[in-house]
Coordinates of C-alpha atoms and ligand atoms in Angstrom, one line a residue:
M1 CA 32.5 26.4 14.7
K2 CA 35.2 25.3 12.2
S3 CA 34.2 23.0 9.3
T4 CA 35.8 21.4 6.4
I5 CA 33.2 20.8 3.6
R6 CA 33.0 21.0 -0.1
D7 CA 30.5 23.8 -0.8
I8 CA 28.2 25.7 1.6
A9 CA 26.1 26.8 -1.3
L10 CA 24.7 23.3 -1.6
A11 CA 22.9 23.7 1.8
P12 CA 19.3 24.4 0.4
L13 CA 19.4 21.0 -1.5
G14 CA 20.6 19.2 1.6
Q15 CA 18.0 20.9 3.8
R16 CA 15.3 19.6 1.4
K17 CA 16.6 16.0 1.9
I18 CA 16.6 16.5 5.7
D19 CA 13.1 18.0 5.6
W20 CA 11.8 14.9 3.8
V21 CA 13.0 12.4 6.5
V22 CA 12.1 14.4 9.6
P23 CA 8.3 13.7 9.6
R24 CA 9.1 10.0 8.7
M25 CA 11.3 9.5 11.8
Q26 CA 8.5 9.7 14.4
V27 CA 10.4 7.8 17.2
L28 CA 13.3 10.1 16.9
N29 CA 10.9 13.1 17.0
M30 CA 9.6 11.7 20.4
V31 CA 13.1 11.3 21.7
R32 CA 13.9 14.8 20.5
K33 CA 11.0 16.2 22.7
E34 CA 12.4 14.3 25.7
F35 CA 15.9 15.6 25.1
E36 CA 14.7 19.2 24.7
E37 CA 13.1 19.0 28.2
Q38 CA 15.9 17.0 29.9
L39 CA 19.1 18.3 28.1
P40 CA 21.1 15.1 28.9
F41 CA 24.1 16.4 27.0
A42 CA 24.1 20.0 28.3
G43 CA 27.6 21.6 28.0
K44 CA 29.0 18.4 26.4
K45 CA 30.7 17.8 23.0
V46 CA 29.7 14.9 20.8
V47 CA 31.5 13.6 17.6
I48 CA 29.3 11.5 15.3
C49 CA 31.1 9.3 12.8
L50 CA 28.4 7.9 10.5
H51 CA 27.3 7.8 6.9
L52 CA 26.6 11.5 6.3
E53 CA 23.2 11.6 4.6
A54 CA 19.8 13.0 5.6
K55 CA 18.8 10.5 8.4
T56 CA 22.2 11.0 10.1
A57 CA 21.8 14.7 9.8
Y58 CA 18.6 14.5 11.8
L59 CA 20.2 12.4 14.5
A60 CA 22.9 15.1 14.8
H61 CA 20.0 17.7 15.3
V62 CA 18.4 15.4 18.0
I63 CA 21.7 15.1 19.9
R64 CA 22.1 18.8 19.7
A65 CA 18.6 19.3 21.0
G66 CA 19.8 17.4 24.1
G67 CA 22.2 20.3 24.7
A68 CA 25.4 19.0 23.0
E69 CA 27.8 20.8 20.7
V70 CA 27.9 18.4 17.8
T71 CA 30.5 17.7 15.1
V72 CA 30.0 15.1 12.3
V73 CA 32.6 13.2 10.3
A74 CA 32.2 10.5 7.6
S75 CA 32.4 6.8 8.3
N76 CA 32.9 6.2 4.6
P77 CA 34.2 8.6 1.9
L78 CA 31.7 7.5 -0.8
S79 CA 28.6 7.8 1.3
T80 CA 29.0 11.5 2.2
Q81 CA 26.4 13.7 0.6
D82 CA 28.0 17.2 0.2
D83 CA 24.6 19.0 0.2
V84 CA 23.5 17.4 3.5
V85 CA 26.8 18.2 5.1
A86 CA 26.4 21.8 3.9
A87 CA 22.9 22.1 5.4
L88 CA 24.2 20.8 8.8
V89 CA 27.0 23.4 8.8
Q90 CA 24.5 26.2 7.9
Q91 CA 22.5 25.1 10.9
G92 CA 25.5 25.4 13.2
I93 CA 26.6 21.8 13.4
G94 CA 30.3 21.3 12.8
A95 CA 31.3 18.9 9.9
H96 CA 34.6 17.6 8.4
A97 CA 33.8 15.5 5.3
W98 CA 33.3 15.5 1.6
Y99 CA 32.3 13.0 -1.0
N100 CA 35.1 10.9 -2.4
A101 CA 37.7 12.1 0.1
T102 CA 41.1 10.4 -0.4
E103 CA 42.4 8.2 2.4
E104 CA 44.6 11.1 3.6
E105 CA 41.7 13.5 3.6
F106 CA 39.5 11.0 5.3
N107 CA 42.0 10.6 8.1
Q108 CA 42.6 14.4 8.3
H109 CA 38.8 14.8 8.7
L110 CA 38.8 12.4 11.6
Q111 CA 41.6 14.3 13.2
L112 CA 39.9 17.7 12.8
A113 CA 36.7 16.3 14.3
L114 CA 38.7 15.0 17.3
D115 CA 40.3 18.4 17.7
T116 CA 37.0 19.5 19.1
E117 CA 37.8 17.2 22.2
P118 CA 34.6 15.3 22.5
D119 CA 33.1 14.0 25.7
F120 CA 31.0 11.3 23.9
I121 CA 31.2 9.7 20.4
I122 CA 29.1 7.7 18.0
D123 CA 31.0 5.4 15.7
D124 CA 30.2 3.2 12.7
G125 CA 32.6 0.5 11.9
G126 CA 35.2 1.4 14.5
D127 CA 37.5 3.8 12.6
L128 CA 36.9 6.7 15.0
V129 CA 37.5 4.5 18.1
S130 CA 40.6 3.0 16.5
T131 CA 41.9 6.4 15.5
I132 CA 41.5 7.8 19.0
H133 CA 43.3 4.9 20.6
T134 CA 46.2 4.8 18.1
T135 CA 46.8 8.6 17.4
R136 CA 45.1 10.7 20.1
P137 CA 46.0 9.2 23.5
E138 CA 45.5 12.6 25.2
L139 CA 41.7 12.2 24.6
L140 CA 41.4 8.8 26.2
Q141 CA 40.8 10.3 29.7
R142 CA 38.4 12.9 28.4
I143 CA 36.1 10.7 26.3
K144 CA 33.5 9.2 28.7
G145 CA 32.1 6.7 26.2
G146 CA 30.0 6.2 23.1
A147 CA 27.9 3.9 21.0
E148 CA 28.8 1.7 17.9
E149 CA 26.5 1.3 15.0
T150 CA 27.4 -1.8 13.1
T151 CA 28.4 -5.5 13.2
T152 CA 32.0 -4.9 12.0
G153 CA 32.5 -2.1 14.5
V154 CA 31.3 -4.3 17.4
L155 CA 33.6 -7.1 16.3
R156 CA 36.5 -4.6 16.4
L157 CA 35.5 -3.4 19.9
H158 CA 35.5 -7.0 21.2
S159 CA 39.0 -7.4 19.7
M160 CA 40.1 -4.3 21.5
V161 CA 38.7 -5.6 24.8
R162 CA 40.4 -9.0 24.2
D163 CA 43.7 -7.2 23.7
G164 CA 43.1 -5.0 26.8
V165 CA 43.3 -1.7 24.9
L166 CA 39.8 -0.3 25.0
K167 CA 39.9 2.7 27.3
F168 CA 36.2 3.9 27.5
P169 CA 32.8 2.2 27.6
M170 CA 31.0 1.6 24.3
I171 CA 27.4 0.5 23.8
A172 CA 26.9 -2.1 21.0
V173 CA 23.9 -0.6 19.4
N174 CA 24.1 -3.1 16.5
D175 CA 23.3 -5.9 18.9
A176 CA 20.0 -4.5 20.1
Q177 CA 17.0 -6.4 18.7
C178 CA 15.5 -3.1 17.4
K179 CA 18.6 -2.7 15.3
Y180 CA 19.5 -6.0 13.7
L181 CA 16.0 -7.3 13.2
F182 CA 14.9 -4.2 11.3
D183 CA 18.0 -2.3 10.1
N184 CA 20.3 -5.1 9.2
R185 CA 17.6 -7.3 7.8
Y186 CA 14.9 -5.2 6.3
G187 CA 16.9 -2.0 5.8
T188 CA 19.8 -3.7 4.1
G189 CA 17.4 -6.0 2.2
Q190 CA 15.6 -3.1 0.6
S191 CA 18.3 -0.5 0.2
V192 CA 20.9 -2.9 -1.4
W193 CA 18.4 -3.8 -4.1
D194 CA 17.5 -0.1 -4.5
G195 CA 21.2 0.7 -4.9
I196 CA 21.7 -2.1 -7.5
M197 CA 18.5 -1.3 -9.5
R198 CA 19.0 2.5 -9.6
T199 CA 22.6 2.0 -10.6
T200 CA 22.2 -0.7 -13.3
N201 CA 18.6 -0.1 -14.4
L202 CA 18.5 -3.9 -15.1
V203 CA 15.8 -6.5 -14.4
V204 CA 16.2 -8.8 -11.4
A205 CA 13.4 -11.3 -12.1
G206 CA 14.5 -14.5 -13.7
K207 CA 18.2 -13.9 -12.9
T208 CA 20.5 -15.6 -10.4
S209 CA 21.6 -13.7 -7.3
V210 CA 24.5 -15.1 -5.4
I211 CA 24.6 -13.8 -1.8
A212 CA 27.6 -14.4 0.3
G213 CA 26.8 -14.3 4.0
Y214 CA 23.4 -15.4 5.5
G215 CA 23.6 -13.2 8.6
W216 CA 21.1 -10.6 9.5
C217 CA 21.9 -8.5 6.4
G218 CA 22.2 -11.5 4.1
K219 CA 18.8 -12.8 5.1
G220 CA 17.2 -9.5 4.2
V221 CA 19.0 -9.3 0.8
A222 CA 18.0 -12.8 0.0
L223 CA 14.4 -12.3 1.0
R224 CA 14.1 -9.2 -1.2
A225 CA 15.9 -11.0 -4.1
K226 CA 13.3 -13.8 -3.9
G227 CA 10.5 -11.2 -3.8
L228 CA 11.9 -9.6 -7.0
G229 CA 11.7 -13.0 -8.7
A230 CA 15.4 -14.0 -8.7
R231 CA 16.8 -17.4 -8.2
V232 CA 18.9 -17.1 -5.0
I233 CA 22.1 -19.0 -4.1
I234 CA 23.6 -18.5 -0.7
C235 CA 27.3 -19.0 0.2
E236 CA 28.1 -19.5 3.9
I237 CA 30.9 -20.8 6.1
N238 CA 28.6 -21.5 9.0
P239 CA 26.8 -24.8 8.7
I240 CA 23.8 -23.7 10.9
K241 CA 23.3 -20.6 8.7
A242 CA 23.6 -22.7 5.6
N243 CA 20.8 -25.0 6.9
E244 CA 18.7 -22.0 7.8
A245 CA 19.1 -20.7 4.2
L246 CA 18.1 -24.1 2.8
M247 CA 15.0 -24.2 5.0
D248 CA 14.2 -20.7 3.9
G249 CA 14.0 -22.1 0.4
F250 CA 17.4 -21.1 -1.1
E251 CA 20.1 -23.0 -2.8
V252 CA 23.4 -23.3 -0.9
M253 CA 26.9 -23.9 -2.4
P254 CA 30.4 -22.7 -2.1
M255 CA 31.5 -19.6 -4.1
A256 CA 33.7 -21.7 -6.4
E257 CA 30.5 -23.3 -7.7
A258 CA 28.1 -20.4 -7.4
A259 CA 30.6 -18.2 -9.4
K260 CA 29.5 -19.9 -12.6
F261 CA 25.8 -19.2 -12.2
G262 CA 25.5 -15.6 -10.8
D263 CA 24.1 -12.6 -12.7
F264 CA 24.3 -10.6 -9.5
F265 CA 26.8 -11.2 -6.7
I266 CA 26.4 -9.5 -3.3
T267 CA 28.9 -9.9 -0.5
V268 CA 27.7 -9.1 3.0
T269 CA 29.8 -11.1 5.4
G270 CA 31.9 -8.5 7.3
N271 CA 34.8 -10.7 6.2
T272 CA 37.6 -10.3 3.7
D273 CA 38.4 -11.9 0.3
I274 CA 35.0 -13.4 -0.4
I275 CA 35.2 -13.2 -4.2
N276 CA 38.7 -13.6 -5.6
K277 CA 40.7 -14.3 -8.8
E278 CA 39.7 -18.0 -9.0
H279 CA 36.0 -16.9 -8.9
F280 CA 36.2 -14.0 -11.4
V281 CA 37.5 -16.3 -14.1
L282 CA 34.6 -18.6 -13.8
M283 CA 31.9 -15.9 -14.0
K284 CA 29.6 -15.3 -17.0
S285 CA 30.2 -12.3 -19.1
G286 CA 28.0 -9.5 -17.8
A287 CA 28.0 -10.6 -14.2
I288 CA 27.5 -7.7 -11.7
M289 CA 29.3 -7.6 -8.4
C290 CA 28.7 -5.5 -5.4
N291 CA 29.3 -5.4 -1.6
A292 CA 27.1 -4.5 1.3
G293 CA 29.5 -5.4 4.1
H294 CA 31.1 -2.5 6.0
F295 CA 34.5 -2.5 4.4
D296 CA 35.5 -2.6 0.7
V297 CA 37.5 -5.8 1.3
E298 CA 34.9 -8.5 0.3
V299 CA 35.3 -8.3 -3.5
N300 CA 39.0 -8.6 -4.1
V301 CA 39.4 -5.5 -6.3
A302 CA 43.2 -5.7 -6.4
Q303 CA 43.0 -9.2 -8.0
L304 CA 40.3 -8.1 -10.4
K305 CA 42.5 -5.3 -11.6
E306 CA 45.4 -7.7 -11.8
I307 CA 43.7 -10.1 -14.2
A308 CA 41.7 -7.5 -16.2
V309 CA 43.2 -6.5 -19.6
S310 CA 41.2 -3.3 -19.5
E311 CA 39.0 -1.2 -17.2
R312 CA 36.6 1.6 -17.9
I313 CA 33.7 3.5 -16.3
A314 CA 30.6 1.9 -17.9
R315 CA 28.0 4.1 -16.2
N316 CA 27.9 6.2 -13.0
N317 CA 29.1 4.0 -10.1
I318 CA 29.8 1.0 -12.5
T319 CA 33.3 -0.1 -13.4
E320 CA 33.7 -2.6 -16.3
Y321 CA 36.6 -5.0 -16.2
T322 CA 37.4 -7.1 -19.4
L323 CA 39.3 -10.3 -18.7
A324 CA 41.7 -12.0 -21.1
G325 CA 39.0 -14.5 -22.1
G326 CA 36.9 -11.6 -23.3
Q327 CA 34.3 -11.7 -20.5
M328 CA 33.2 -8.4 -19.0
L329 CA 32.6 -8.2 -15.3
Y330 CA 31.0 -5.2 -13.6
L331 CA 31.7 -3.8 -10.1
L332 CA 29.3 -1.4 -8.4
A333 CA 30.6 1.5 -6.3
E334 CA 34.2 0.3 -6.3
G335 CA 33.2 -2.5 -3.9
R336 CA 32.1 -0.2 -1.2
L337 CA 28.7 -0.5 0.6
V338 CA 26.4 -0.4 -2.5
N339 CA 23.3 0.8 -0.6
L340 CA 25.1 3.9 0.7
A341 CA 27.8 4.6 -2.0
A342 CA 25.3 4.1 -4.8
G343 CA 22.1 4.9 -3.0
D344 CA 20.6 6.8 0.0
G345 CA 21.0 4.0 2.5
H346 CA 18.2 2.5 4.5
P347 CA 14.7 3.8 4.4
A348 CA 14.0 6.6 6.9
E349 CA 11.4 4.6 8.9
V350 CA 14.1 1.9 9.6
M351 CA 16.8 4.4 10.6
D352 CA 14.2 6.0 12.9
M353 CA 14.5 3.0 15.2
T354 CA 18.3 2.6 14.8
F355 CA 19.0 6.2 15.5
A356 CA 16.5 6.3 18.4
L357 CA 18.6 3.5 19.9
Q358 CA 21.7 5.5 19.2
A359 CA 20.3 8.7 20.9
L360 CA 18.9 6.8 23.9
S361 CA 22.1 4.7 24.3
L362 CA 24.3 7.9 24.2
Q363 CA 21.9 9.4 26.8
Y364 CA 22.4 6.3 28.9
V365 CA 26.2 6.8 28.7
A366 CA 25.9 10.5 29.5
L367 CA 23.9 9.7 32.7
N368 CA 25.8 6.6 33.8
Y369 CA 29.4 6.9 32.7
D370 CA 30.8 7.1 36.2
K371 CA 29.4 3.6 36.8
L372 CA 30.6 2.1 33.6
S373 CA 34.0 0.6 32.8
A374 CA 36.0 0.3 29.6
K375 CA 34.0 -2.6 28.2
V376 CA 31.4 -3.3 25.4
Y377 CA 27.9 -3.0 26.9
Q378 CA 24.7 -4.3 25.4
V379 CA 21.8 -1.9 24.9
N380 CA 19.5 -2.1 28.0
T381 CA 16.4 -4.1 27.4
E382 CA 14.3 -1.1 28.6
I383 CA 15.8 1.0 25.8
D384 CA 15.2 -1.7 23.2
E385 CA 11.6 -2.2 24.3
K386 CA 11.0 1.6 24.6
V387 CA 12.1 2.1 21.0
A388 CA 9.8 -0.8 19.9
M389 CA 6.8 0.6 21.9
L390 CA 7.4 4.2 20.6
K391 CA 7.5 2.8 17.0
L392 CA 4.1 1.0 17.5
Q393 CA 2.8 4.2 19.1
S394 CA 4.0 6.3 16.1
L395 CA 2.1 3.9 13.8
G396 CA -1.1 4.2 15.9
L397 CA -0.8 0.6 17.0
S398 CA -1.1 -1.0 20.4
I399 CA -0.6 -4.6 21.7
D400 CA -2.0 -6.8 24.4
K401 CA -0.7 -6.7 28.0
L402 CA 0.0 -9.6 30.3
T403 CA -2.8 -10.1 32.9
E404 CA -1.9 -10.9 36.5
T405 CA -3.1 -14.5 35.9
Q406 CA -0.8 -14.8 32.9
I407 CA 2.2 -13.4 34.8
G408 CA 1.5 -15.9 37.6
Y409 CA 1.1 -18.7 35.1
L410 CA 4.4 -17.9 33.3
A411 CA 6.2 -17.7 36.6
S412 CA 4.9 -21.0 38.0
W413 CA 6.8 -24.3 38.0
S414 CA 4.8 -26.7 40.2
S415 CA 2.4 -29.0 38.4
E416 CA -0.1 -28.5 41.3
E417 CA -0.2 -24.7 40.7
G418 CA -2.8 -23.4 38.3
Ligands
NAD501 N1 25.1 -2.2 4.0 C1 24.6 -1.8 5.2 O1 23.8 -0.8 5.3 C2 24.9 -2.6 6.4 C3 24.0 -2.6 7.5 C4 24.3 -3.3 8.6 C5 25.5 -4.0 8.7 N2 26.3 -4.0 7.6 C6 27.6 -4.7 7.6 O2 27.3 -6.0 6.9 C7 28.2 -7.0 7.4 C8 27.4 -8.2 7.8 O3 26.6 -7.8 8.9 P1 25.5 -8.8 9.6 O4 24.9 -8.0 10.6 O5 24.8 -9.5 8.5 O6 26.6 -9.8 10.2 P2 26.3 -11.3 10.7 O7 27.4 -11.7 11.6 O8 24.9 -11.5 11.2 O9 26.4 -12.2 9.4 C9 27.6 -12.4 8.6 C10 27.5 -13.7 8.0 O10 28.6 -13.9 7.1 C11 29.1 -15.3 7.2 N3 30.4 -15.3 6.7 C12 31.6 -15.0 7.3 N4 32.7 -15.3 6.5 C13 32.1 -15.8 5.3 C14 32.7 -16.3 4.1 N5 34.0 -16.4 4.0 N6 31.9 -16.8 3.2 C15 30.5 -16.8 3.4 N7 29.9 -16.3 4.5 C16 30.7 -15.9 5.5 C17 28.9 -15.6 8.7 O11 28.9 -17.0 8.9 C18 27.6 -14.9 9.0 O12 26.5 -15.8 8.9 C19 29.1 -6.3 8.4 O13 30.2 -5.8 7.9 C20 28.2 -5.2 8.9 O14 28.9 -4.2 9.5 C21 26.1 -3.3 6.5

């Protein structure tokens, strides 16, 4: 199988990373066993567009265990780990990706992956689906459907449905409870701080963290900031989320006010232009900014460059910008997802659940595509609950079951019953 990667000699290093996560992804191990017996993707081709690190590599192996010919491609140029990609290629999985690909290379890689003519796809953020619809119309009939990983991608799919352009069914894996409750909240919460701390090697306790966006990811980032001893300020545009942040014990204010206080700024809104010129000039010298939202549009890097009098690399993955007033501001990982571009992403145990949802959702598409239409589907409750039960099982835990009396009680409505 043809691949476009940096260096196959890195494979042993990548294999070591994959070997570390496999025993820690027990739900996916159970799904793999089922797939090996049932071969739901026998004779089919799958393109997986995700952050190319060890956990994704294992998902690729699980989908292959279900009988598919698998090709992987990056969903973000800065999160690709060249050694992991090399290990995949050595194991017979196709790959078109390398770390720090230019925009042109990134798009070429997507095209090369699509040249395999997939039957099913997994996407993260919507770039693959968008590329297929805008540049590869000949594949629209062939592709039977797929699954989308993240909030931003699901939003883009809904926009495609609104505009009447989506041509195959997509499952919104992000919207499953076993995804956002654990991956977005606890996964992002932990891995964002891991990325910030390993990159800066600075203390968090006693400092002020400004978090823009109090959605599922923002809640996790704020919770962990509090646990690390930081003062936490939340910026929101949704009054309900703002009240929720207040009741969770955080301060709430607009970015124009918070800009003055922050030592750390973390954007995680899925929206654009969250921190701009008017905020940079208010910041304390030494302030550190990063983004955890899907695209690198939340910190306005173009405006930061515009008002900076100088710019230099201060440390690996940290750019220092000096403003005319003399204050120095720092941006991590060029404003791309800090936990993936300057870290290894979510913990393996969290991605275990997310990728089990991905694998089972793709199986659902493979078994039911003739009954599905070109819409965005929610993950079946049975799949969501199956992943939760398998997770408990993998932890050696069990839970209570409803008795017949309880089922009857919950279903009753008359005050005379029971
Ligand atoms: N870094 C990661 O590993 C990771 C993991 C999962 C999701 N994501 C991405 O993170 C982003 C957020 O995901 P989520 O699941 O938390 O979404 P969400 O919809 O639950 O939350 C987003 C929040 O941002 C708020 N918001 C929107 N515009 C804002 C603005 N201008 N100022 C302040 N707040 C604003 C919204 O009101 C909402 O509460 C998405 O881009 C998603 O794809 C990243």
